[in-house]
PDB file of C-alpha atoms in Angstrom:
ATOM      1  CA  UNK A1123     106.815  -7.510  29.962  1.00 50.00           C
ATOM      2  CA  UNK A1124     103.511  -8.798  31.196  1.00 50.00           C
ATOM      3  CA  UNK A1125     103.383  -7.715  34.741  1.00 52.00           C
ATOM      4  CA  UNK A1126     100.195  -8.064  36.857  1.00 48.00           C
ATOM      5  CA  UNK A1127      99.645  -4.372  36.553  1.00 43.00           C
ATOM      6  CA  UNK A1128      99.809  -4.459  32.783  1.00 48.00           C
ATOM      7  CA  UNK A1129      97.377  -7.391  32.653  1.00 42.00           C
ATOM      8  CA  UNK A1130      94.931  -5.594  34.855  1.00 47.00           C
ATOM      9  CA  UNK A1131      95.110  -2.493  32.652  1.00 49.00           C
ATOM     10  CA  UNK A1132      94.491  -4.612  29.549  1.00 53.00           C
ATOM     11  CA  UNK A1133      91.558  -6.462  31.059  1.00 45.00           C
ATOM     12  CA  UNK A1134      90.022  -3.182  32.223  1.00 46.00           C
ATOM     13  CA  UNK A1135      90.366  -1.620  28.813  1.00 48.00           C
ATOM     14  CA  UNK A1136      88.781  -4.683  27.196  1.00 47.00           C
ATOM     15  CA  UNK A1137      85.917  -4.552  29.664  1.00 46.00           C
ATOM     16  CA  UNK A1138      85.237  -0.924  28.947  1.00 48.00           C
ATOM     17  CA  UNK A1139      85.358  -1.586  25.235  1.00 47.00           C
ATOM     18  CA  UNK A1140      82.874  -4.481  25.495  1.00 44.00           C
ATOM     19  CA  UNK A1141      80.561  -2.439  27.703  1.00 45.00           C
ATOM     20  CA  UNK A1142      80.646   0.435  25.218  1.00 44.00           C
ATOM     21  CA  UNK A1143      79.898  -1.907  22.369  1.00 45.00           C
ATOM     22  CA  UNK A1144      76.989  -3.478  24.300  1.00 40.00           C
ATOM     23  CA  UNK A1145      75.590  -0.079  25.200  1.00 46.00           C
ATOM     24  CA  UNK A1146      75.790   1.065  21.620  1.00 45.00           C
ATOM     25  CA  UNK A1147      74.157  -2.177  20.513  1.00 46.00           C
ATOM     26  CA  UNK A1148      71.384  -1.696  23.059  1.00 48.00           C
ATOM     27  CA  UNK A1149      70.849   1.863  22.027  1.00 54.00           C
ATOM     28  CA  UNK A1150      70.695   0.810  18.385  1.00 59.00           C
ATOM     29  CA  UNK A1151      68.169  -1.891  19.314  1.00 76.00           C
ATOM     30  CA  UNK A1152      65.930   0.618  21.106  1.00 86.00           C
ATOM     31  CA  UNK A1153      66.103   2.930  18.102  1.00 90.00           C
ATOM     32  CA  UNK A1154      65.166   0.106  15.789  1.00 91.00           C
ATOM     33  CA  UNK A1155      62.328  -1.118  17.965  1.00 93.00           C
ATOM     34  CA  UNK A1156      60.887   2.371  18.393  1.00 93.00           C
ATOM     35  CA  UNK A1157      61.142   3.068  14.665  1.00 94.00           C
ATOM     36  CA  UNK A1158      59.436  -0.289  13.822  1.00 94.00           C
ATOM     37  CA  UNK A1159      56.603   0.378  16.309  1.00 94.00           C
ATOM     38  CA  UNK A1160      56.086   3.810  14.768  1.00 95.00           C
ATOM     39  CA  UNK A1161      55.953   2.324  11.270  1.00 95.00           C
ATOM     40  CA  UNK A1162      53.418  -0.308  12.357  1.00 95.00           C
ATOM     41  CA  UNK A1163      51.176   2.329  14.001  1.00 95.00           C
ATOM     42  CA  UNK A1164      51.401   4.574  10.930  1.00 95.00           C
ATOM     43  CA  UNK A1165      50.355   1.646   8.680  1.00 95.00           C
ATOM     44  CA  UNK A1166      47.351   0.862  10.874  1.00 94.00           C
ATOM     45  CA  UNK A1167      46.210   4.493  10.836  1.00 95.00           C
ATOM     46  CA  UNK A1168      46.570   4.647   7.064  1.00 94.00           C
ATOM     47  CA  UNK A1169      44.505   1.424   6.699  1.00 93.00           C
ATOM     48  CA  UNK A1170      41.798   2.930   8.884  1.00 93.00           C
ATOM     49  CA  UNK A1171      41.655   6.070   6.743  1.00 92.00           C
ATOM     50  CA  UNK A1172      41.192   3.911   3.613  1.00 92.00           C
ATOM     51  CA  UNK A1173      38.186   2.024   5.033  1.00 90.00           C
ATOM     52  CA  UNK A1174      36.513   5.107   6.475  1.00 90.00           C
ATOM     53  CA  UNK A1175      37.531   4.933  10.106  1.00 89.00           C
ATOM     54  CA  UNK A1176      38.128   8.679  10.123  1.00 85.00           C
ATOM     55  CA  UNK A1177      34.417   9.207   9.444  1.00 86.00           C
ATOM     56  CA  UNK A1178      32.850   6.266  11.370  1.00 89.00           C
ATOM     57  CA  UNK A1179      35.267   6.326  14.353  1.00 90.00           C
ATOM     58  CA  UNK A1180      36.735   9.825  14.217  1.00 93.00           C
ATOM     59  CA  UNK A1181      37.597  10.090  17.950  1.00 93.00           C
ATOM     60  CA  UNK A1182      39.694   6.913  18.114  1.00 94.00           C
ATOM     61  CA  UNK A1183      41.339   7.654  14.787  1.00 95.00           C
ATOM     62  CA  UNK A1184      42.392  11.148  15.948  1.00 95.00           C
ATOM     63  CA  UNK A1185      43.672   9.758  19.241  1.00 96.00           C
ATOM     64  CA  UNK A1186      45.782   7.198  17.341  1.00 95.00           C
ATOM     65  CA  UNK A1187      47.137   9.920  15.133  1.00 95.00           C
ATOM     66  CA  UNK A1188      48.008  12.114  18.088  1.00 96.00           C
ATOM     67  CA  UNK A1189      49.816   9.184  19.819  1.00 95.00           C
ATOM     68  CA  UNK A1190      51.802   8.532  16.636  1.00 95.00           C
ATOM     69  CA  UNK A1191      52.935  12.187  16.472  1.00 95.00           C
ATOM     70  CA  UNK A1192      53.980  11.981  20.125  1.00 95.00           C
ATOM     71  CA  UNK A1193      55.983   8.773  19.498  1.00 95.00           C
ATOM     72  CA  UNK A1194      57.820  10.362  16.580  1.00 95.00           C
ATOM     73  CA  UNK A1195      58.666  13.413  18.667  1.00 95.00           C
ATOM     74  CA  UNK A1196      60.039  11.250  21.495  1.00 94.00           C
ATOM     75  CA  UNK A1197      62.165   9.316  19.056  1.00 93.00           C
ATOM     76  CA  UNK A1198      63.477  12.506  17.550  1.00 93.00           C
ATOM     77  CA  UNK A1199      64.486  13.616  21.060  1.00 93.00           C
ATOM     78  CA  UNK A1200      66.258  10.249  21.620  1.00 90.00           C
ATOM     79  CA  UNK A1201      63.648   8.980  24.087  1.00 93.00           C
ATOM     80  CA  UNK A1202      63.576   5.653  22.347  1.00 92.00           C
ATOM     81  CA  UNK A1203      61.762   3.522  24.925  1.00 93.00           C
ATOM     82  CA  UNK A1204      59.182   6.201  25.515  1.00 95.00           C
ATOM     83  CA  UNK A1205      58.785   6.571  21.765  1.00 94.00           C
ATOM     84  CA  UNK A1206      58.291   2.820  21.349  1.00 94.00           C
ATOM     85  CA  UNK A1207      55.610   2.787  24.080  1.00 95.00           C
ATOM     86  CA  UNK A1208      53.768   5.740  22.468  1.00 95.00           C
ATOM     87  CA  UNK A1209      53.945   4.031  19.070  1.00 95.00           C
ATOM     88  CA  UNK A1210      52.509   0.795  20.534  1.00 96.00           C
ATOM     89  CA  UNK A1211      49.689   2.826  22.085  1.00 96.00           C
ATOM     90  CA  UNK A1212      49.021   4.530  18.750  1.00 95.00           C
ATOM     91  CA  UNK A1213      48.753   1.142  17.059  1.00 94.00           C
ATOM     92  CA  UNK A1214      46.298  -0.073  19.688  1.00 95.00           C
ATOM     93  CA  UNK A1215      44.114   3.008  19.188  1.00 95.00           C
ATOM     94  CA  UNK A1216      44.256   2.466  15.437  1.00 95.00           C
ATOM     95  CA  UNK A1217      43.102  -1.154  15.925  1.00 95.00           C
ATOM     96  CA  UNK A1218      40.158   0.023  18.065  1.00 95.00           C
ATOM     97  CA  UNK A1219      39.253   2.573  15.420  1.00 93.00           C
ATOM     98  CA  UNK A1220      39.210  -0.159  12.761  1.00 93.00           C
ATOM     99  CA  UNK A1221      36.989  -2.419  14.887  1.00 93.00           C
ATOM    100  CA  UNK A1222      34.594   0.411  15.733  1.00 92.00           C
ATOM    101  CA  UNK A1223      34.485   1.450  12.074  1.00 90.00           C
ATOM    102  CA  UNK A1224      33.648  -2.109  10.930  1.00 89.00           C
ATOM    103  CA  UNK A1225      30.891  -2.425  13.573  1.00 90.00           C
ATOM    104  CA  UNK A1226      29.314   0.871  12.551  1.00 87.00           C
ATOM    105  CA  UNK A1227      29.576  -0.031   8.899  1.00 83.00           C
ATOM    106  CA  UNK A1228      27.788  -3.338   9.511  1.00 86.00           C
ATOM    107  CA  UNK A1229      25.092  -1.555  11.535  1.00 85.00           C
ATOM    108  CA  UNK A1230      24.639   1.003   8.803  1.00 82.00           C
ATOM    109  CA  UNK A1231      24.420  -1.818   6.198  1.00 84.00           C
ATOM    110  CA  UNK A1232      21.904  -3.669   8.293  1.00 86.00           C
ATOM    111  CA  UNK A1233      19.795  -0.532   8.749  1.00 86.00           C
ATOM    112  CA  UNK A1234      19.959   0.056   5.009  1.00 86.00           C
ATOM    113  CA  UNK A1235      18.750  -3.505   4.325  1.00 88.00           C
ATOM    114  CA  UNK A1236      15.909  -3.148   6.827  1.00 87.00           C
ATOM    115  CA  UNK A1237      14.908   0.183   5.330  1.00 89.00           C
ATOM    116  CA  UNK A1238      14.957  -1.363   1.852  1.00 87.00           C
ATOM    117  CA  UNK A1239      12.790  -4.258   3.069  1.00 84.00           C
ATOM    118  CA  UNK A1240      10.346  -1.843   4.700  1.00 88.00           C
ATOM    119  CA  UNK A1241      10.192   0.228   1.548  1.00 89.00           C
ATOM    120  CA  UNK A1242       9.520  -2.919  -0.530  1.00 89.00           C
ATOM    121  CA  UNK A1243       6.770  -4.077   1.835  1.00 90.00           C
ATOM    122  CA  UNK A1244       5.195  -0.611   1.827  1.00 87.00           C
ATOM    123  CA  UNK A1245       5.353  -0.504  -1.976  1.00 89.00           C
ATOM    124  CA  UNK A1246       3.722  -3.957  -2.207  1.00 88.00           C
ATOM    125  CA  UNK A1247       0.966  -2.939   0.200  1.00 88.00           C
ATOM    126  CA  UNK A1248       0.338   0.273  -1.758  1.00 88.00           C
ATOM    127  CA  UNK A1249       0.175  -1.687  -4.981  1.00 90.00           C
ATOM    128  CA  UNK A1250      -2.242  -4.216  -3.477  1.00 90.00           C
ATOM    129  CA  UNK A1251      -4.472  -1.402  -2.160  1.00 87.00           C
ATOM    130  CA  UNK A1252      -4.425   0.284  -5.575  1.00 90.00           C
ATOM    131  CA  UNK A1253      -5.381  -2.997  -7.243  1.00 88.00           C
ATOM    132  CA  UNK A1254      -8.270  -3.432  -4.806  1.00 86.00           C
ATOM    133  CA  UNK A1255      -9.509   0.069  -5.554  1.00 90.00           C
ATOM    134  CA  UNK A1256      -9.176  -0.538  -9.293  1.00 91.00           C
ATOM    135  CA  UNK A1257     -11.070  -3.806  -9.013  1.00 89.00           C
ATOM    136  CA  UNK A1258     -13.825  -2.145  -6.969  1.00 89.00           C
ATOM    137  CA  UNK A1259     -14.133   0.663  -9.498  1.00 91.00           C
ATOM    138  CA  UNK A1260     -14.286  -1.862 -12.320  1.00 88.00           C
ATOM    139  CA  UNK A1261     -17.015  -3.805 -10.539  1.00 92.00           C
ATOM    140  CA  UNK A1262     -19.000  -0.620  -9.989  1.00 88.00           C
ATOM    141  CA  UNK A1263     -18.591   0.311 -13.640  1.00 90.00           C
ATOM    142  CA  UNK A1264     -19.797  -3.143 -14.735  1.00 90.00           C
ATOM    143  CA  UNK A1265     -22.824  -2.867 -12.487  1.00 91.00           C
ATOM    144  CA  UNK A1266     -23.598   0.560 -13.904  1.00 91.00           C
ATOM    145  CA  UNK A1267     -23.305  -0.789 -17.430  1.00 91.00           C
ATOM    146  CA  UNK A1268     -25.645  -3.643 -16.584  1.00 92.00           C
ATOM    147  CA  UNK A1269     -28.217  -1.198 -15.191  1.00 91.00           C
ATOM    148  CA  UNK A1270     -27.856   1.029 -18.228  1.00 91.00           C
ATOM    149  CA  UNK A1271     -28.331  -1.952 -20.582  1.00 89.00           C
ATOM    150  CA  UNK A1272     -31.431  -3.025 -18.636  1.00 90.00           C
ATOM    151  CA  UNK A1273     -32.880   0.485 -18.832  1.00 91.00           C
ATOM    152  CA  UNK A1274     -32.178   0.597 -22.564  1.00 91.00           C
ATOM    153  CA  UNK A1275     -33.811  -2.743 -23.093  1.00 88.00           C
ATOM    154  CA  UNK A1276     -36.881  -1.616 -21.088  1.00 88.00           C
ATOM    155  CA  UNK A1277     -37.082   1.518 -23.179  1.00 90.00           C
ATOM    156  CA  UNK A1278     -36.862  -0.501 -26.398  1.00 89.00           C
ATOM    157  CA  UNK A1279     -39.606  -2.810 -25.167  1.00 88.00           C
ATOM    158  CA  UNK A1280     -41.846   0.130 -24.187  1.00 88.00           C
ATOM    159  CA  UNK A1281     -41.358   1.706 -27.635  1.00 86.00           C
ATOM    160  CA  UNK A1282     -42.185  -1.631 -29.287  1.00 86.00           C
ATOM    161  CA  UNK A1283     -45.418  -1.903 -27.281  1.00 86.00           C
ATOM    162  CA  UNK A1284     -46.333   1.675 -28.167  1.00 87.00           C
ATOM    163  CA  UNK A1285     -45.679   1.061 -31.854  1.00 82.00           C
ATOM    164  CA  UNK A1286     -47.764  -2.119 -31.711  1.00 82.00           C
ATOM    165  CA  UNK A1287     -50.684  -0.303 -30.163  1.00 83.00           C
ATOM    166  CA  UNK A1288     -50.510   2.401 -32.761  1.00 82.00           C
ATOM    167  CA  UNK A1289     -50.411  -0.180 -35.582  1.00 81.00           C
ATOM    168  CA  UNK A1290     -53.641  -1.880 -34.462  1.00 79.00           C
ATOM    169  CA  UNK A1291     -56.763  -0.969 -36.612  1.00 72.00           C
ATOM    170  CA  UNK A1292     -59.455   1.255 -35.082  1.00 65.00           C
ATOM    171  CA  UNK A1293     -62.529  -0.710 -33.884  1.00 61.00           C
ATOM    172  CA  UNK A1294     -65.740  -0.370 -36.006  1.00 58.00           C
ATOM    173  CA  UNK A1295     -69.147   0.484 -34.470  1.00 54.00           C
ATOM    174  CA  UNK A1296     -71.975  -2.017 -35.146  1.00 54.00           C
ATOM    175  CA  UNK A1297     -75.603  -1.379 -34.404  1.00 54.00           C
ATOM    176  CA  UNK A1298     -77.984  -4.126 -33.454  1.00 57.00           C
ATOM    177  CA  UNK A1299     -81.678  -3.618 -33.143  1.00 55.00           C
ATOM    178  CA  UNK A1300     -83.757  -5.850 -30.947  1.00 55.00           C
ATOM    179  CA  UNK A1301     -87.482  -5.926 -31.240  1.00 56.00           C
ATOM    180  CA  UNK A1302     -89.539  -7.057 -28.320  1.00 52.00           C
ATOM    181  CA  UNK A1303     -93.173  -7.840 -28.859  1.00 54.00           C
ATOM    182  CA  UNK A1304     -95.477  -7.710 -25.945  1.00 53.00           C
ATOM    183  CA  UNK A1305     -99.099  -8.740 -26.026  1.00 52.00           C
ATOM    184  CA  UNK A1306    -101.466  -6.411 -24.317  1.00 50.00           C
ATOM    185  CA  UNK A1307    -104.981  -7.505 -23.402  1.00 50.00           C
ATOM    186  CA  UNK A1308    -107.551  -4.780 -23.486  1.00 47.00           C
ATOM    187  CA  UNK A1309    -109.281  -4.503 -20.232  1.00 52.00           C
ATOM    188  CA  UNK A1310    -113.050  -4.613 -20.496  1.00 54.00           C
ATOM    189  CA  UNK A1311    -114.667  -1.307 -19.999  1.00 55.00           C
ATOM    190  CA  UNK A1312    -115.914  -0.523 -16.611  1.00 53.00           C
ATOM    191  CA  UNK A1313    -119.583  -1.649 -16.192  1.00 56.00           C
ATOM    192  CA  UNK A1314    -122.093   0.973 -16.674  1.00 53.00           C
ATOM    193  CA  UNK A1315    -124.674   1.709 -14.126  1.00 57.00           C
ATOM    194  CA  UNK A1316    -128.096   1.307 -15.514  1.00 51.00           C
ATOM    195  CA  UNK A1317    -131.034   3.080 -14.350  1.00 56.00           C
ATOM    196  CA  UNK A1318    -134.118   1.378 -13.581  1.00 53.00           C
ATOM    197  CA  UNK A1319    -135.279   1.744 -17.136  1.00 52.00           C
ATOM    198  CA  UNK A1320    -135.144  -1.529 -18.685  1.00 57.00           C
ATOM    199  CA  UNK A1321    -133.804  -1.750 -22.104  1.00 55.00           C
ATOM    200  CA  UNK A1322    -133.271  -4.637 -24.242  1.00 56.00           C
ATOM    201  CA  UNK A1323    -129.955  -6.308 -23.565  1.00 53.00           C
ATOM    202  CA  UNK A1324    -127.138  -5.774 -25.988  1.00 58.00           C
ATOM    203  CA  UNK A1325    -124.319  -8.087 -26.824  1.00 55.00           C
ATOM    204  CA  UNK A1326    -121.045  -7.337 -25.127  1.00 53.00           C
ATOM    205  CA  UNK A1327    -118.420  -5.762 -27.351  1.00 53.00           C
ATOM    206  CA  UNK A1328    -115.612  -8.144 -28.246  1.00 54.00           C
ATOM    207  CA  UNK A1329    -112.247  -7.680 -26.487  1.00 51.00           C
ATOM    208  CA  UNK A1330    -109.508  -6.698 -28.868  1.00 50.00           C
ATOM    209  CA  UNK A1331    -105.921  -7.828 -28.303  1.00 51.00           C
ATOM    210  CA  UNK A1332    -103.105  -5.448 -29.342  1.00 52.00           C
ATOM    211  CA  UNK A1333     -99.311  -5.649 -29.592  1.00 55.00           C
ATOM    212  CA  UNK A1334     -96.726  -3.291 -28.083  1.00 54.00           C
ATOM    213  CA  UNK A1335     -93.441  -3.191 -29.963  1.00 52.00           C
ATOM    214  CA  UNK A1336     -90.235  -2.079 -28.145  1.00 55.00           C
ATOM    215  CA  UNK A1337     -87.082  -1.404 -30.220  1.00 52.00           C
ATOM    216  CA  UNK A1338     -83.651  -1.608 -28.452  1.00 53.00           C
ATOM    217  CA  UNK A1339     -80.595  -0.541 -30.302  1.00 55.00           C
ATOM    218  CA  UNK A1340     -77.158  -1.716 -28.979  1.00 54.00           C
ATOM    219  CA  UNK A1341     -73.862  -0.429 -30.258  1.00 53.00           C
ATOM    220  CA  UNK A1342     -70.822  -2.756 -30.328  1.00 50.00           C
ATOM    221  CA  UNK A1343     -67.211  -1.634 -30.505  1.00 51.00           C
TER     222      UNK A1343
END
């Protein structure tokens, strides 16, 4: 018989049953959410390890790993909400580690490219300097060869002149005699002083004309 008391007992039992079911459902939801957050954080940390975050962002990666361990321990101790919060924090740290790792990787790549460019420019400058030195040495060698050729040609010319002088015949000596005739007029003898004795006059002696011959001999070469 459905009395008011019985109805109240039935409604109370139904309420308790629904509340228990809701509580169990909520507890199951917290467990699921915490477990899902832990799985997401673990995947992010693993992805960071694959791309080198553990070497380029080791602090953040280790912090994310420590937060993940804490979340798993909380979940094991049935602190589901705290475990979920720790797992979310671990995922955030893993994301930061990935970003920092990518930035450092790009910086390292840019530095490597700049170093490669500097090395290429330095190599080109060294090659240009070496070419300039080689060209200068070649020019100096050509100038030395020209001077050597000129000296050789001068020596050949000097030898040719010497040979030509030696081949010339020796000059012959010629004698030429020149005769110069000079007339000489005999001076009359000095007058004699006569004494007072008178003698018959004599005819004056004739004046003789002579010749002086001068011989000049000239030698010609």
